[in-house]
Short mmCIF file of C-alpha atoms in Angstrom, two decimals:
data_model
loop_
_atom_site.label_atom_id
_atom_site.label_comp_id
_atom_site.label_asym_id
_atom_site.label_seq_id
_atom_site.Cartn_x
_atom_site.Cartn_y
_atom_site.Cartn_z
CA UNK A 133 257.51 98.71 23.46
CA UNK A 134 260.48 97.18 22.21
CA UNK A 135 262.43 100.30 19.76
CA UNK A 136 265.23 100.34 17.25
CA UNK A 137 267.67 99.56 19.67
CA UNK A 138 266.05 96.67 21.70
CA UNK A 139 265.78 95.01 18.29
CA UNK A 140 268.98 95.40 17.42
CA UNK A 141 270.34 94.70 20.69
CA UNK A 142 268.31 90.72 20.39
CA UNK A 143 270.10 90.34 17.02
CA UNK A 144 273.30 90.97 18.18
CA UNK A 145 272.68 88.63 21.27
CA UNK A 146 271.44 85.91 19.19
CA UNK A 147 273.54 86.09 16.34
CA UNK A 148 276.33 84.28 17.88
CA UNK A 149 274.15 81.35 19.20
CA UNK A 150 271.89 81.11 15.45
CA UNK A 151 274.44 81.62 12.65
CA UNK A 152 275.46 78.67 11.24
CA UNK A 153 273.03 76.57 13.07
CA UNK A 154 270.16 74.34 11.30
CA UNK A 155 266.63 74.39 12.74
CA UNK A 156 265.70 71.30 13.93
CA UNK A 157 261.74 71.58 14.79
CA UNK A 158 259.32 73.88 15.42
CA UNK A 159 256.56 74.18 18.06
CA UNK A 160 253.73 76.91 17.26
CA UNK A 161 251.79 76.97 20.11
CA UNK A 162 249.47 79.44 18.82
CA UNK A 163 248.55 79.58 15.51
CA UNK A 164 247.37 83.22 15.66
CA UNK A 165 250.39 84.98 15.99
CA UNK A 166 251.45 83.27 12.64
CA UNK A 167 251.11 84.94 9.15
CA UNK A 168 251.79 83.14 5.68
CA UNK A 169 252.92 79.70 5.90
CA UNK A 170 253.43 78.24 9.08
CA UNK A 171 254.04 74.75 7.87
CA UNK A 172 257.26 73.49 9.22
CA UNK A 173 259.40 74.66 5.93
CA UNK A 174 257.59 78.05 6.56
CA UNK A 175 259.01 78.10 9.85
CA UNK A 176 262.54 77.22 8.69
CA UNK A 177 262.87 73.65 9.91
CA UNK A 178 265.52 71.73 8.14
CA UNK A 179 267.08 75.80 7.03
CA UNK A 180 270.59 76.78 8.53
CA UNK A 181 270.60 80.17 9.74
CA UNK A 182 272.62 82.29 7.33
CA UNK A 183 271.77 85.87 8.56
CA UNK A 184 269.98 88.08 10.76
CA UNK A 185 269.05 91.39 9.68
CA UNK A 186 266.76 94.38 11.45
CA UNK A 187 265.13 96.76 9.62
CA UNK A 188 263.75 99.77 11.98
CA UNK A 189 261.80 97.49 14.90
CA UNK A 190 261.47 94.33 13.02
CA UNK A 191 263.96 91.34 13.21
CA UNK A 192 264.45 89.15 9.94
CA UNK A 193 265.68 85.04 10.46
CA UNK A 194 267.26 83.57 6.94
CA UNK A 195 267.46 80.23 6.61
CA UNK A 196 268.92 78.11 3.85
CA UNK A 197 268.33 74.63 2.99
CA UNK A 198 271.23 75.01 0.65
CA UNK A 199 274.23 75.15 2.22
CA UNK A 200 277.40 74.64 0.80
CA UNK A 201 280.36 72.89 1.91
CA UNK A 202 281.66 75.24 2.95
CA UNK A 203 278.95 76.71 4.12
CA UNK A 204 277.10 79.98 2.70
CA UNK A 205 276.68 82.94 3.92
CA UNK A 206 275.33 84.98 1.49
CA UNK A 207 271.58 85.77 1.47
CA UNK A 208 269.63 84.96 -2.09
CA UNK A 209 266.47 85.94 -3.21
CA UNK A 210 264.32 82.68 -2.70
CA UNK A 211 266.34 81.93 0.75
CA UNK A 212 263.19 81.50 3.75
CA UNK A 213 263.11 84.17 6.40
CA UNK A 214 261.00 84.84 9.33
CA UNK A 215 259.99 88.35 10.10
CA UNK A 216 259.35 89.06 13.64
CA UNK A 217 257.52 91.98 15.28
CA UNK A 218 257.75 92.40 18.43
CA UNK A 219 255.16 94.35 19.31
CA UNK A 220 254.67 95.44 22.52
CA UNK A 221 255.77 92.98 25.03
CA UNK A 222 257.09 90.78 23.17
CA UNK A 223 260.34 88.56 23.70
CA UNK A 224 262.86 86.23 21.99
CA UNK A 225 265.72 84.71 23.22
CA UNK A 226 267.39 81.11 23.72
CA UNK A 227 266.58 79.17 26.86
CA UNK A 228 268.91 79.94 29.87
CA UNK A 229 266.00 77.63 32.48
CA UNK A 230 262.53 77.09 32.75
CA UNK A 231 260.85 79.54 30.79
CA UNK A 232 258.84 76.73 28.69
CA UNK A 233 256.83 76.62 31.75
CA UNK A 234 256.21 80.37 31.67
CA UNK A 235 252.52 81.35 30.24
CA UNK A 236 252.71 83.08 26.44
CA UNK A 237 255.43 81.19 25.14
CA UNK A 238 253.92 80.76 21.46
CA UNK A 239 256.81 79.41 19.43
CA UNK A 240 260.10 77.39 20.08
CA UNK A 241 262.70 76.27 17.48
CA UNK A 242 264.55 73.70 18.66
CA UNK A 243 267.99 74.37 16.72
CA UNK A 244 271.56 72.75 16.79
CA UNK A 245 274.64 74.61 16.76
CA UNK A 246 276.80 75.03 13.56
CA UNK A 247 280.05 72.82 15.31
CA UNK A 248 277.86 71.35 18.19
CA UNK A 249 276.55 68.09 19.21
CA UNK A 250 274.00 69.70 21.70
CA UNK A 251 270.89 71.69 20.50
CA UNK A 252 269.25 74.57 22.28
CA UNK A 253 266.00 76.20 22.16
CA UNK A 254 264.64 79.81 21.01
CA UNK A 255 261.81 80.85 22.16
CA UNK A 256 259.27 83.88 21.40
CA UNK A 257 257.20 85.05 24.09
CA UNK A 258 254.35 87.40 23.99
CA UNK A 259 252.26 88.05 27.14
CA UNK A 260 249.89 91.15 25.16
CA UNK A 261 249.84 89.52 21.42
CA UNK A 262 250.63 92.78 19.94
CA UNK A 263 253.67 90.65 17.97
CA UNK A 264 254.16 88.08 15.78
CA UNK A 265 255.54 85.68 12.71
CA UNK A 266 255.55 86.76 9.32
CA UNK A 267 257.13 84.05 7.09
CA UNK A 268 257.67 84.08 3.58
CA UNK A 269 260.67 84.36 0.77
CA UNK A 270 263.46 87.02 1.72
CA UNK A 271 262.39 88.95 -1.68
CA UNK A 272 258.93 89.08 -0.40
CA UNK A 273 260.72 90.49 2.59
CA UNK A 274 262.65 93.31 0.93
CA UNK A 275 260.09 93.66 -1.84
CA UNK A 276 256.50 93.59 0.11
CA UNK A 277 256.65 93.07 3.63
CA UNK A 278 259.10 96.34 4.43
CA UNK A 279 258.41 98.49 1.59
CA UNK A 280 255.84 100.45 3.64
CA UNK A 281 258.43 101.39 5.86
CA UNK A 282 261.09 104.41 5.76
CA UNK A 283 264.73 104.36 6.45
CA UNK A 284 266.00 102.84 8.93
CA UNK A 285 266.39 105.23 11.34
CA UNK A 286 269.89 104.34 12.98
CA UNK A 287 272.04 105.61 9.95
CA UNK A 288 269.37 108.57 9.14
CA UNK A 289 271.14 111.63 7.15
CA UNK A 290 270.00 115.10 7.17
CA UNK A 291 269.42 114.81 3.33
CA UNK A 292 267.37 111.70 3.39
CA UNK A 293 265.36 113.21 6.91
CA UNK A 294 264.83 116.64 5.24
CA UNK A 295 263.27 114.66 1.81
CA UNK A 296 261.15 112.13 4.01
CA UNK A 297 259.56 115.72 6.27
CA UNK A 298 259.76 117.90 3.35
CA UNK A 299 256.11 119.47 3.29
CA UNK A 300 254.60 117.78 6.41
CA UNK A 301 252.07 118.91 8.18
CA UNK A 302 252.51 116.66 11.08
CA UNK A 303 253.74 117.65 14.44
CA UNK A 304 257.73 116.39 14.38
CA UNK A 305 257.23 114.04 16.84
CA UNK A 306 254.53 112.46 15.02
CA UNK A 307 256.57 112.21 12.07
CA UNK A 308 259.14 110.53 13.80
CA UNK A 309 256.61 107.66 15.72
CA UNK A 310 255.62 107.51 11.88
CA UNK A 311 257.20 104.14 10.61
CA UNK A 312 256.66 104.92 7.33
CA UNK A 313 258.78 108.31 7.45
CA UNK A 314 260.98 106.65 9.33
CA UNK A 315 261.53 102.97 10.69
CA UNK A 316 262.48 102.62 14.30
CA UNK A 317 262.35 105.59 16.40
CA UNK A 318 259.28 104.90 19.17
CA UNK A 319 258.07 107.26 22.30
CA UNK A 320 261.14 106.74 24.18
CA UNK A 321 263.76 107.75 21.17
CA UNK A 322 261.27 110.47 19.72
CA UNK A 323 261.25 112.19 23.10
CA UNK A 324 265.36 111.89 23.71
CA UNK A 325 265.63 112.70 20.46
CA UNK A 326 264.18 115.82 20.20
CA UNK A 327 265.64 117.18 23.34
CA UNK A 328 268.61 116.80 22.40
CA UNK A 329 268.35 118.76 19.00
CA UNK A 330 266.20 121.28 21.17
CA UNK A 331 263.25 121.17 19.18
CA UNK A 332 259.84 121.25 20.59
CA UNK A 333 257.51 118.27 19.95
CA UNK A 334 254.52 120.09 18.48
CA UNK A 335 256.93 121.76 15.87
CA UNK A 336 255.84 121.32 12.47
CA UNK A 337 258.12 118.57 10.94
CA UNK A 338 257.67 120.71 7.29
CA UNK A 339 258.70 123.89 9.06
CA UNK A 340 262.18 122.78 10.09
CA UNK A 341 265.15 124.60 8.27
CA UNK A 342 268.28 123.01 7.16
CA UNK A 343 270.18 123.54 10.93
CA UNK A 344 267.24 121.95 12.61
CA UNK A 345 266.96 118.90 10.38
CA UNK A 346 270.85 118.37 10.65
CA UNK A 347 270.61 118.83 14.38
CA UNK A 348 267.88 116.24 14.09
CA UNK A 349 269.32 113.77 11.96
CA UNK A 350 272.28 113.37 14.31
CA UNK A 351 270.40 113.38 17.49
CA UNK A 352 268.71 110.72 16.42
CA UNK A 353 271.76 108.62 15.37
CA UNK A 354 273.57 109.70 18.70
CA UNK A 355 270.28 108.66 20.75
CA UNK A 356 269.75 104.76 18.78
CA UNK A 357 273.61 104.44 19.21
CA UNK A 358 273.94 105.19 22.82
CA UNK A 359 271.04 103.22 23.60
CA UNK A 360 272.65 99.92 21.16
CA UNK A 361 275.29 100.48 23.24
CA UNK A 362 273.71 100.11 26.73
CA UNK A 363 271.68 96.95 25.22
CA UNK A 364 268.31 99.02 25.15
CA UNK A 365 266.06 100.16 27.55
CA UNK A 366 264.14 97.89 29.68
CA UNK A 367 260.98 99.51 31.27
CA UNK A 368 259.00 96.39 31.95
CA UNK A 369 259.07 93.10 29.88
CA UNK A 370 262.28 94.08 27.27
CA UNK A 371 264.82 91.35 27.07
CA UNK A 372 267.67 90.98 24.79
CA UNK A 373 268.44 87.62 22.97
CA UNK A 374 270.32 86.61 26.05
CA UNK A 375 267.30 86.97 28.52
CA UNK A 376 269.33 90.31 29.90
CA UNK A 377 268.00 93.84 30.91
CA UNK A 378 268.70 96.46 28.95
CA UNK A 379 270.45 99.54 30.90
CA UNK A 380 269.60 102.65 28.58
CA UNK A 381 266.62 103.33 31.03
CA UNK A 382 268.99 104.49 33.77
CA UNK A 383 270.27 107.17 31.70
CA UNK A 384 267.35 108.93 29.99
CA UNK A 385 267.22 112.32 30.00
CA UNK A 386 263.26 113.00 29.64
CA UNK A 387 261.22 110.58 29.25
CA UNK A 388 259.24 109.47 31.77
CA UNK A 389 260.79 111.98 33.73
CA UNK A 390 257.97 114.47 33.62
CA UNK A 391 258.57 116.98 36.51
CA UNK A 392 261.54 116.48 37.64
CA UNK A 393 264.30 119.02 36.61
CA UNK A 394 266.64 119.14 33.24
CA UNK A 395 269.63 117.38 33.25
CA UNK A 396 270.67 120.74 31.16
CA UNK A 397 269.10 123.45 32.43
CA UNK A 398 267.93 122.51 35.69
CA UNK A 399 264.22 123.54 34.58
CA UNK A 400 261.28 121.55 35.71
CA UNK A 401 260.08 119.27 32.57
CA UNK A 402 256.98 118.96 31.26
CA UNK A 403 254.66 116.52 30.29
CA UNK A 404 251.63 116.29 27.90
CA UNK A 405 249.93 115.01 24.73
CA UNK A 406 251.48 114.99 21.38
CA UNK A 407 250.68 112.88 18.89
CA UNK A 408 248.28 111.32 20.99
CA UNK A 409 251.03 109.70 23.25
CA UNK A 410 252.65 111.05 26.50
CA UNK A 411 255.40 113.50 25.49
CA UNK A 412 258.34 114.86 27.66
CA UNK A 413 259.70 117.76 27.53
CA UNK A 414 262.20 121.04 28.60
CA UNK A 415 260.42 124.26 28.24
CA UNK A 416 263.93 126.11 28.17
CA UNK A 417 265.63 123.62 26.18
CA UNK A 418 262.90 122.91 23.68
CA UNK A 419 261.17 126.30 22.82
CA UNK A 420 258.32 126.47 20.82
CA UNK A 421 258.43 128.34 17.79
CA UNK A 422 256.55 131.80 17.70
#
């Protein structure tokens, strides 16, 4: 499932094709995946792209039909925007080939380029439906649609962490799949995550001292950053806005690397059930408390 930094990873890659550019037309080819108006103004046709913002694993397009001369940049309250989830498998990214032939393609803006003659196309793909297209004003955005969610978890503090777990009775690694605590961090960054600040999954998020939530707090930063960096992690259908594999996956340091040995310590890790999802971890490294 596509995390914090596979989202942000597709904005970056598609920022440089979209801003500036004006949406031309819009194909839905499945109405399903659609929520709110999906009308072609709903969909931004006739908008030019003035921004693309992530919050935790969701991707934002703003569009403008009211663009200066000069052309602006700025993002207003009543500008359009497109929320997009994508879910589990899902993709989006401007045509390098063939992929409208591909099965689960559901939408595809055709949009032209800022200073271009030519248009291209970008395309969101979806083979499991777990995804899809929230439209609606950007202040609906800020002030509805992601209010349910935490912090985003890439610049997390140790203030703002320790508030959002103070008096938890969750495990800490449910705390952290939980995007309302905080928005972002899936089963691949949970697990790296917490091995790195050596703290055992089942710990009790409430329980943590100061020490362990700063430790925290900046594992978690450290673990989203190295992984922006690498473009993401691709285990099986992740592709950044480029149609690229992410590279993150070749340098995890427990998860799904259930027993085989710590990079660390050398000690077999585990594996089991936490939070109802499969959990990684080093028994030497990541102690449970007593």
């Amino acid at each position: 499932m596509p995390e914090l930094p596979e989202v942000e990873s597709v904005r970056r890659t598609l920022e440089p094709h979209l801003l500036g550019a004006r949406i031309e037309r819009a194909h839905l080819r499945r109405r399903d995946i659609c929520h709110g108006s999906c009308t072609d103004i709903g969909l931004l046709v006739g908008a030019t792209i003035v921004k693309l913002r992530r919050h935790g694993k969701q991707l934002a397009i703003i569009g403008s039909s009211a663009i200066s001369k000069t052309g602006r940049r700025a993002v207003q309250e009543n500008d359009r925007a497109i929320v997009i989830h994508l879910g589990m498998s899902g993709q989006l990214f401007i045509e390098r080939g063939d992929e409208l032939s591909r099965t689960h393609v559901h939408c595809v803006w055709t949009v032209r380029g800022a200073n271009s003659s030519t248009t291209t196309r970008l395309i969101f793909r979806d083979p499991r439906r777990f995804g899809g297209l929230w439209t609606g004003k950007w202040k609906w955005v800020i002030g509805e649609h992601w209010t349910d969610l935490g912090p985003d978890a890439a610049t997390i503090d140790a203030g703002i962490l320790g508030r959002r777990l103070a008096g938890s009775r969750q495990t800490i690694k449910a705390a952290l799949l939980d995007q309302e605590v905080l928005a972002g961090v899936g089963n691949i960054y949970a697990d790296e995550s917490l091995h790195r600040a050596h703290l055992h999954p089942e710990t009790i998020a409430g329980a943590l001292g100061p020490d362990a939530i700063k430790r925290l707090a900046k594992a978690v930063r450290e673990a989203l950053a190295e992984a922006i960096d690498a473009g993401g992690s691709t285990l099986r259908d992740y592709r950044n806005g480029d149609g690229e594999t992410g590279k993150q996956q070749l340098r995890l340091a427990v998860y799904g690397r259930g027993g085989k040995r710590c990079f660390q310590c050398n000690a077999p890790l585990l594996s089991g059930t936490v939070a109802q999802r499969t959990t990684i971890w080093c028994p030497t490294c990541q102690r449970a408390a007593r």
